[in-house]
Amino acid sequence: MNKFVLKGDIIFTSNRDNFETYEDSYLVVEKGKVVGIYSELEEQYRDYPLKDYTGKMIIPGFVDLHLHAPQYPNIGLGLDKELLPWLDTYTFPEESKYGDLEYAKKVYSKLIKDLWAVGTTRAVVFSSIHKESTKLLMDMFMDSGLGAYVGKVNMDRNTVPKLTESTERSILETEEIILEYKDKSNLVKPIITPRFVPTCSMELMKGLGDLAINYGVPVQSHLSENTSEVEWVQELHPEFLDYASVYNEYNLFGQTNTIMAHCIYNTDEEIKLMANNNVFAAHCPYSNFNLSSGIMPVRKFLDNKVPVGLGSDISGGNCLSIPKVMAAAVQASKMKWLETNRELAPLTSSEAFFLGTKGGGSFFGKVGSFEEGYEFDGLVIDDANLNIKKLPLEERIQKFIYAGDHRNIIIRYVKGVEIFEPK
Ligand code: GUN
Ligand code: FE
């Protein structure tokens, strides 16, 4: 259906400073995009099919900027460890299994179903080093109707033998996926995915940066998540000023659209470089708590105009739900505020909501807001069970974030198309 109207209590954030609320209003969608929001339906839209959700909330779909699909079976496991031992003990053994397409299919179908359930309409995903199961994951996202960037992981050093690729093959297989998938779908696209500096030789990073530039493909990786990891990068690359400069040298730092997960220990220079190169930070508070990584100073990034979104970071993170990640981001920022003698102000509710919708959505283009021309990714929320007293909309959304769950989400749209539970 090309044109339709939704009626309900509409709330979104076009900027992080405040919620925009339209109670009992009409949202008009044409060709997958938002046309406008009206308190009275104008004459020209009166013959459009009307979906009446009076009394329910209509909000943007959630955007998960960072998760690892093959780690889904490990959710909740090994979270008494720190990053590097956790990778060796839990993550690499699990990721070694994805040469088996049957196993991959079982895991990925459960993950996509659960992403749908929690209202994530767009996700930026690491797969494993395996080419065929990466393609399978992309095909399964396409079948689901959800939006995703999916990256085959690249690693040619410092990992277990089963996951160590030859440099040449790693680059060739990445190129093969780019060629096959770059124009296949509007909603599911490849992303270049060097795991992180410690597992990628300079030759590999150079090859991947060349692919990024030649094909105009985006990039994702990890940056400054853990103190031992940062020290390791310094030992491996003493010739570079800092961690970010390694990626930057190889055209993997904003030369094409780029996301860096975590960014807890960035220097001021690294933050400035992210701002200058428009590199997105994916803030993953659950993961940062679980792996005792630290607390990202998210306010510094916002003040320096670095684009920021939220990530579940499954399975360093143990929670797939972006509204729950929003709440954790507020909690983390409040601890940071205390830790800095009340210097770095905590996130407000509207800021957290912005990060999990338009903040991350901007990586996909005009996504994550209901401003005119935005792709209509929307959720209908039945929050009747959450409210004992009547509340204004900006408080109903807080209730949903902190006290609601996937059962409150009754309808999902991606780019103007209603998405049903994936098979
Ligand atoms: N750094 C390198 N690989 C990973 C990973 O799989 N998860 C997290 N949280 N950090 C990483
Ligand atoms: Fe990660």
Coordinates of C-alpha atoms and ligand atoms in Angstrom, one line a residue:
M1 CA 0.0 0.0 0.0
N2 CA 1.5 3.2 -1.1
K3 CA -0.4 5.8 0.8
F4 CA -2.0 5.6 4.3
V5 CA -2.8 7.5 7.5
L6 CA -2.1 6.4 11.0
K7 CA -4.0 7.9 13.9
G8 CA -2.8 7.9 17.5
D9 CA -0.5 9.6 20.0
I10 CA 2.6 10.5 18.1
I11 CA 6.0 11.1 19.8
F12 CA 9.5 11.3 18.4
T13 CA 12.7 13.4 18.7
S14 CA 13.9 15.5 15.7
N15 CA 16.6 16.8 18.0
R16 CA 17.9 15.5 21.3
D17 CA 16.7 18.4 23.5
N18 CA 13.1 17.6 23.6
F19 CA 10.3 15.2 22.6
E20 CA 7.9 16.3 20.0
T21 CA 4.4 15.2 20.9
Y22 CA 1.1 15.1 18.9
E23 CA -1.7 13.6 20.9
D24 CA -4.6 12.1 18.9
S25 CA -3.2 13.2 15.6
Y26 CA -2.8 11.9 12.0
L27 CA 0.5 10.8 10.5
V28 CA 0.4 10.6 6.7
V29 CA 2.7 8.2 4.8
E30 CA 3.3 8.2 1.0
K31 CA 5.7 5.9 -0.9
G32 CA 7.3 4.8 2.4
K33 CA 8.0 8.3 3.6
V34 CA 6.4 10.7 6.2
V35 CA 4.4 13.4 4.5
G36 CA 3.4 15.2 7.7
I37 CA 1.5 15.1 11.0
Y38 CA -1.9 16.8 11.4
S39 CA -4.3 17.4 14.2
E40 CA -7.1 17.5 11.7
L41 CA -6.9 15.4 8.5
E42 CA -6.7 17.7 5.5
E43 CA -9.2 17.1 2.7
Q44 CA -6.6 15.6 0.3
Y45 CA -5.8 12.8 2.7
R46 CA -9.3 11.8 3.6
D47 CA -9.6 9.0 1.1
Y48 CA -6.3 7.4 2.2
P49 CA -6.8 4.1 4.2
L50 CA -6.9 5.0 7.9
K51 CA -5.3 2.8 10.5
D52 CA -6.9 3.9 13.7
Y53 CA -4.7 3.4 16.8
T54 CA -6.5 5.9 19.0
G55 CA -5.1 5.9 22.5
K56 CA -1.9 4.1 21.5
M57 CA 1.6 5.6 21.0
I58 CA 3.1 5.8 17.5
I59 CA 6.9 6.1 17.8
P60 CA 9.9 5.6 15.5
G61 CA 11.4 2.1 15.2
F62 CA 14.6 1.4 17.1
V63 CA 18.1 1.3 15.7
D64 CA 20.8 -1.0 17.0
L65 CA 24.1 0.3 15.7
H66 CA 26.2 -2.6 17.0
L67 CA 25.7 -6.4 17.6
H68 CA 27.3 -9.7 16.7
A69 CA 24.9 -12.1 15.2
P70 CA 26.9 -15.3 15.7
Q71 CA 27.3 -14.5 19.4
Y72 CA 23.6 -14.8 20.0
P73 CA 23.7 -18.3 21.5
N74 CA 26.2 -17.0 24.0
I75 CA 23.9 -14.3 25.4
G76 CA 24.4 -14.2 29.2
L77 CA 27.5 -16.4 29.2
G78 CA 30.9 -15.6 30.6
L79 CA 30.1 -12.0 31.7
D80 CA 32.2 -12.3 34.8
K81 CA 35.2 -11.9 32.5
E82 CA 37.0 -8.9 30.9
L83 CA 37.1 -8.3 27.1
L84 CA 40.2 -10.2 26.0
P85 CA 39.7 -13.4 28.2
W86 CA 36.0 -13.4 27.2
L87 CA 36.9 -13.3 23.5
D88 CA 39.3 -16.2 23.9
T89 CA 37.1 -18.3 26.2
Y90 CA 33.6 -17.8 24.9
T91 CA 33.4 -15.7 21.7
F92 CA 36.0 -17.2 19.4
P93 CA 34.9 -20.8 20.1
E94 CA 31.3 -19.9 19.3
E95 CA 32.2 -17.9 16.2
S96 CA 34.2 -20.9 14.9
K97 CA 31.0 -22.8 14.3
Y98 CA 29.6 -20.7 11.4
G99 CA 31.1 -22.8 8.6
D100 CA 28.0 -24.9 9.4
L101 CA 25.1 -23.3 7.5
E102 CA 22.4 -25.4 9.2
Y103 CA 23.6 -24.1 12.6
A104 CA 23.9 -20.6 11.3
K105 CA 20.4 -20.7 10.0
K106 CA 19.0 -21.8 13.3
V107 CA 20.8 -19.1 15.2
Y108 CA 20.1 -16.3 12.7
S109 CA 16.4 -17.1 12.4
K110 CA 16.0 -16.9 16.2
L111 CA 18.0 -13.6 16.3
I112 CA 15.9 -12.0 13.5
K113 CA 12.6 -13.0 15.1
D114 CA 13.8 -11.5 18.4
L115 CA 15.0 -8.3 16.8
W116 CA 11.5 -8.0 15.2
A117 CA 9.9 -8.7 18.6
V118 CA 11.8 -5.9 20.5
G119 CA 11.0 -3.3 17.8
T120 CA 14.5 -3.0 16.2
T121 CA 13.7 -2.0 12.7
R122 CA 17.3 -1.3 11.6
A123 CA 20.5 -3.0 12.8
V124 CA 24.2 -2.8 12.0
V125 CA 25.6 -6.3 12.4
F126 CA 28.9 -8.2 12.6
S127 CA 28.6 -11.8 11.3
S128 CA 31.6 -14.1 11.5
I129 CA 34.6 -14.6 9.1
H130 CA 32.5 -17.1 7.1
K131 CA 31.4 -15.9 3.7
E132 CA 28.5 -18.3 3.1
S133 CA 26.8 -17.8 6.5
T134 CA 27.3 -14.0 6.1
K135 CA 25.4 -14.2 2.8
L136 CA 22.8 -16.4 4.5
L137 CA 22.3 -13.7 7.2
M138 CA 21.9 -11.0 4.6
D139 CA 19.3 -13.1 2.7
M140 CA 17.4 -13.8 5.9
F141 CA 17.3 -10.1 6.8
M142 CA 16.0 -9.4 3.3
D143 CA 13.3 -12.0 3.7
S144 CA 12.3 -10.4 7.1
G145 CA 11.8 -6.9 5.8
L146 CA 14.0 -5.4 8.5
G147 CA 16.8 -3.0 7.5
A148 CA 20.4 -4.0 8.1
Y149 CA 24.1 -3.5 7.3
V150 CA 25.8 -6.9 7.6
G151 CA 29.6 -7.3 7.7
K152 CA 31.7 -10.4 7.2
V153 CA 34.4 -10.2 9.9
N154 CA 38.0 -9.9 8.8
M155 CA 40.8 -11.3 11.0
D156 CA 44.3 -12.4 9.9
R157 CA 46.2 -12.4 13.2
N158 CA 45.9 -12.8 17.0
T159 CA 42.9 -15.1 17.0
V160 CA 42.4 -18.8 17.2
P161 CA 43.7 -20.9 14.2
K162 CA 40.1 -21.7 13.0
L163 CA 39.3 -18.0 12.6
T164 CA 42.6 -16.9 11.1
E165 CA 42.1 -16.0 7.5
S166 CA 44.8 -15.5 4.9
T167 CA 45.1 -11.8 4.2
E168 CA 44.4 -12.3 0.5
R169 CA 41.4 -14.5 1.0
S170 CA 39.9 -12.2 3.6
I171 CA 40.0 -9.3 1.1
L172 CA 38.8 -11.4 -1.8
E173 CA 35.8 -12.8 0.0
T174 CA 34.9 -9.4 1.3
E175 CA 35.0 -8.0 -2.3
E176 CA 32.9 -10.9 -3.5
I177 CA 30.2 -10.1 -1.0
I178 CA 30.3 -6.4 -1.8
L179 CA 29.9 -7.2 -5.5
E180 CA 27.0 -9.6 -5.0
Y181 CA 25.1 -7.5 -2.4
K182 CA 25.8 -3.8 -2.9
D183 CA 22.9 -3.2 -5.2
K184 CA 20.7 -6.2 -4.3
S185 CA 18.4 -4.5 -1.8
N186 CA 17.5 -1.1 -0.6
L187 CA 17.3 -2.3 3.0
V188 CA 20.1 -4.8 3.4
K189 CA 23.6 -3.8 2.5
P190 CA 27.2 -4.9 3.1
I191 CA 29.6 -3.2 5.5
I192 CA 33.3 -3.7 5.8
T193 CA 34.2 -5.2 9.2
P194 CA 37.8 -5.4 10.3
R195 CA 37.1 -6.8 13.8
F196 CA 39.6 -4.5 15.5
V197 CA 43.2 -3.5 15.1
P198 CA 44.7 -6.3 17.2
T199 CA 43.3 -9.0 14.8
C200 CA 44.0 -7.2 11.5
S201 CA 47.4 -6.8 9.9
M202 CA 48.3 -3.6 8.2
E203 CA 48.2 -5.3 4.9
L204 CA 44.6 -6.4 5.6
M205 CA 43.5 -3.0 6.8
K206 CA 45.0 -1.4 3.6
G207 CA 43.1 -3.9 1.4
L208 CA 39.9 -3.3 3.3
G209 CA 40.3 0.5 3.1
D210 CA 40.9 0.3 -0.6
L211 CA 37.6 -1.7 -1.0
A212 CA 35.7 0.9 1.1
I213 CA 36.9 3.7 -1.1
N214 CA 36.6 1.9 -4.4
Y215 CA 33.1 0.7 -3.8
G216 CA 31.9 3.4 -1.5
V217 CA 31.0 0.9 1.2
P218 CA 30.7 1.8 4.9
V219 CA 32.9 0.5 7.7
Q220 CA 32.4 -0.8 11.2
S221 CA 34.9 -1.8 13.9
H222 CA 35.7 -1.4 17.6
L223 CA 37.7 1.4 19.3
S224 CA 39.1 1.9 22.8
E225 CA 36.8 -0.4 24.7
N226 CA 39.2 -1.8 27.3
T227 CA 42.4 -0.6 28.8
S228 CA 44.3 -3.8 28.0
E229 CA 43.1 -3.6 24.4
V230 CA 44.3 0.0 24.1
E231 CA 47.7 -0.9 25.5
W232 CA 47.9 -3.8 23.1
V233 CA 47.3 -1.6 20.2
Q234 CA 50.0 0.8 21.4
E235 CA 52.4 -2.2 21.6
L236 CA 51.5 -3.4 18.1
H237 CA 51.7 0.1 16.5
P238 CA 54.1 2.3 18.4
E239 CA 54.6 4.3 15.2
F240 CA 51.0 5.7 15.4
L241 CA 49.9 8.6 17.6
D242 CA 46.8 6.6 18.9
Y243 CA 44.3 3.8 18.2
A244 CA 42.1 5.9 15.9
S245 CA 45.1 7.0 13.8
V246 CA 45.7 3.3 12.8
Y247 CA 42.2 3.1 11.2
N248 CA 42.5 6.6 9.8
E249 CA 45.8 5.7 8.0
Y250 CA 44.1 2.9 6.2
N251 CA 40.9 4.8 5.1
L252 CA 38.8 3.0 7.7
F253 CA 37.8 6.1 9.7
G254 CA 35.1 8.1 8.0
Q255 CA 36.6 8.1 4.5
T256 CA 33.3 6.3 3.9
N257 CA 30.5 6.2 6.5
T258 CA 31.9 4.6 9.6
I259 CA 30.8 3.3 13.0
M260 CA 33.2 2.6 15.9
A261 CA 31.8 0.7 18.9
H262 CA 32.4 1.6 22.5
C263 CA 34.9 4.6 22.4
I264 CA 35.4 4.6 26.2
Y265 CA 39.1 5.6 26.4
N266 CA 39.3 8.0 23.4
T267 CA 41.7 10.9 23.8
D268 CA 40.4 14.4 23.0
E269 CA 42.3 14.2 19.7
E270 CA 40.5 11.0 18.8
I271 CA 37.2 12.5 19.6
K272 CA 38.0 15.5 17.4
L273 CA 39.0 13.2 14.6
M274 CA 35.7 11.4 14.9
A275 CA 33.9 14.7 14.7
N276 CA 35.9 15.9 11.8
N277 CA 35.5 12.7 9.9
N278 CA 31.8 12.3 10.9
V279 CA 32.6 8.8 12.4
F280 CA 29.6 7.4 14.5
A281 CA 30.2 6.2 18.0
A282 CA 28.0 3.2 19.0
H283 CA 27.5 3.4 22.7
C284 CA 26.9 -0.1 24.3
P285 CA 26.3 0.4 28.0
Y286 CA 25.2 -3.2 28.9
S287 CA 28.4 -4.6 27.3
N288 CA 30.5 -2.0 29.0
F289 CA 29.1 -2.9 32.4
N290 CA 29.3 -6.7 31.8
L291 CA 32.9 -6.8 30.6
S292 CA 34.0 -4.1 33.2
S293 CA 35.1 -2.1 30.2
G294 CA 34.2 1.3 31.7
I295 CA 31.7 4.1 31.2
M296 CA 31.7 6.0 27.9
P297 CA 31.7 9.7 28.5
V298 CA 28.8 10.1 26.0
R299 CA 28.3 13.8 26.9
K300 CA 31.8 14.7 25.6
F301 CA 31.0 13.1 22.3
L302 CA 27.7 14.9 22.0
D303 CA 29.3 18.3 23.0
N304 CA 32.0 17.7 20.3
K305 CA 29.3 17.0 17.7
V306 CA 30.3 13.3 17.2
P307 CA 27.3 11.4 15.8
V308 CA 26.2 8.8 18.5
G309 CA 23.8 5.9 18.4
L310 CA 23.1 2.9 20.7
G311 CA 24.2 -0.7 20.4
S312 CA 23.1 -3.9 22.2
D313 CA 26.5 -5.4 21.4
I314 CA 25.2 -8.9 21.7
S315 CA 26.7 -10.9 23.4
G316 CA 29.1 -8.6 25.4
G317 CA 25.7 -7.0 26.0
N318 CA 23.0 -9.3 27.4
C319 CA 19.9 -7.4 26.3
L320 CA 18.6 -7.0 22.7
S321 CA 16.1 -4.4 23.5
I322 CA 17.1 -0.8 22.5
P323 CA 14.6 0.9 24.9
K324 CA 16.4 -1.1 27.7
V325 CA 19.7 0.1 26.3
M326 CA 18.4 3.7 26.4
A327 CA 17.7 3.3 30.1
A328 CA 21.1 1.8 30.7
A329 CA 22.7 4.7 28.8
V330 CA 21.0 7.1 31.1
Q331 CA 22.1 5.1 34.2
A332 CA 25.7 4.9 32.9
S333 CA 25.7 8.7 32.2
K334 CA 24.6 9.4 35.7
M335 CA 27.4 7.4 37.2
K336 CA 29.8 9.2 34.8
W337 CA 28.4 12.5 36.1
L338 CA 29.2 11.6 39.7
E339 CA 32.6 10.2 38.7
T340 CA 33.5 13.6 37.1
N341 CA 32.4 15.7 40.1
R342 CA 29.2 16.5 38.3
E343 CA 31.0 17.9 35.2
L344 CA 29.6 15.7 32.4
A345 CA 25.9 16.1 32.6
P346 CA 23.8 12.9 32.5
L347 CA 21.6 12.1 29.5
T348 CA 18.0 13.2 29.6
S349 CA 15.2 10.9 28.6
S350 CA 14.8 12.7 25.3
E351 CA 18.5 12.4 24.6
A352 CA 18.5 8.7 25.3
F353 CA 15.4 8.2 23.0
F354 CA 17.1 10.3 20.3
L355 CA 20.3 8.2 20.4
G356 CA 18.3 4.9 20.0
T357 CA 16.2 6.3 17.1
K358 CA 17.4 9.3 15.0
G359 CA 21.0 9.3 16.4
G360 CA 21.7 5.8 15.1
G361 CA 19.1 6.1 12.3
S362 CA 21.2 8.8 10.7
F363 CA 23.7 6.2 9.7
F364 CA 21.0 4.8 7.4
G365 CA 20.0 8.2 5.9
K366 CA 16.7 9.9 6.8
V367 CA 15.7 7.3 9.4
G368 CA 14.6 7.4 13.0
S369 CA 12.3 10.5 13.0
F370 CA 8.9 11.5 11.8
E371 CA 10.0 14.7 10.1
E372 CA 8.8 15.3 6.6
G373 CA 10.7 13.1 4.1
Y374 CA 11.9 10.6 6.7
E375 CA 11.5 6.9 5.8
F376 CA 8.6 5.7 7.9
D377 CA 10.0 3.2 10.3
G378 CA 7.3 3.1 13.1
L379 CA 6.0 1.1 16.0
V380 CA 2.6 1.1 17.6
I381 CA 2.8 0.8 21.4
D382 CA -0.2 -0.3 23.5
D383 CA 0.9 1.0 26.9
A384 CA -2.5 0.6 28.6
N385 CA -1.1 -1.9 31.1
L386 CA 1.7 0.5 32.2
N387 CA -0.4 3.4 33.2
I388 CA -2.4 3.5 36.4
K389 CA -2.9 7.2 36.2
K390 CA -3.3 9.4 33.1
L391 CA 0.1 10.7 32.0
P392 CA 1.3 13.2 29.3
L393 CA 2.9 11.5 26.3
E394 CA 6.5 12.4 27.3
E395 CA 5.9 10.5 30.5
R396 CA 4.2 7.6 28.8
I397 CA 7.3 7.1 26.7
Q398 CA 9.5 7.0 29.8
K399 CA 7.2 4.4 31.3
F400 CA 7.5 2.3 28.2
I401 CA 11.3 2.6 28.2
Y402 CA 11.9 1.7 31.8
A403 CA 8.9 -0.5 32.6
G404 CA 7.5 -1.8 29.3
D405 CA 8.7 -4.6 27.1
H406 CA 8.2 -6.2 23.7
R407 CA 4.6 -7.2 24.6
N408 CA 3.6 -3.5 24.4
I409 CA 4.7 -3.4 20.7
I410 CA 1.7 -4.4 18.6
I411 CA 2.6 -3.2 15.1
R412 CA 6.0 -2.6 13.2
Y413 CA 6.7 -0.7 10.0
V414 CA 9.9 -0.4 8.0
K415 CA 10.0 2.1 5.2
G416 CA 6.2 2.3 5.1
V417 CA 5.7 -1.5 5.0
E418 CA 4.1 -3.4 7.8
I419 CA 6.5 -6.2 9.0
F420 CA 5.1 -9.4 10.4
E421 CA 6.8 -11.9 12.5
P422 CA 9.7 -13.5 10.5
K423 CA 9.4 -17.2 9.7
Ligands
GUN1 N1 36.4 -6.3 20.3 C1 36.8 -7.2 19.4 N2 35.9 -8.1 19.2 C2 34.9 -7.9 20.0 C3 33.6 -8.5 20.3 O1 33.2 -9.5 19.7 N3 32.9 -7.9 21.2 C4 33.3 -6.8 21.9 N4 32.5 -6.3 22.8 N5 34.4 -6.2 21.7 C5 35.2 -6.7 20.7
FE2 FE 31.2 -5.6 19.7

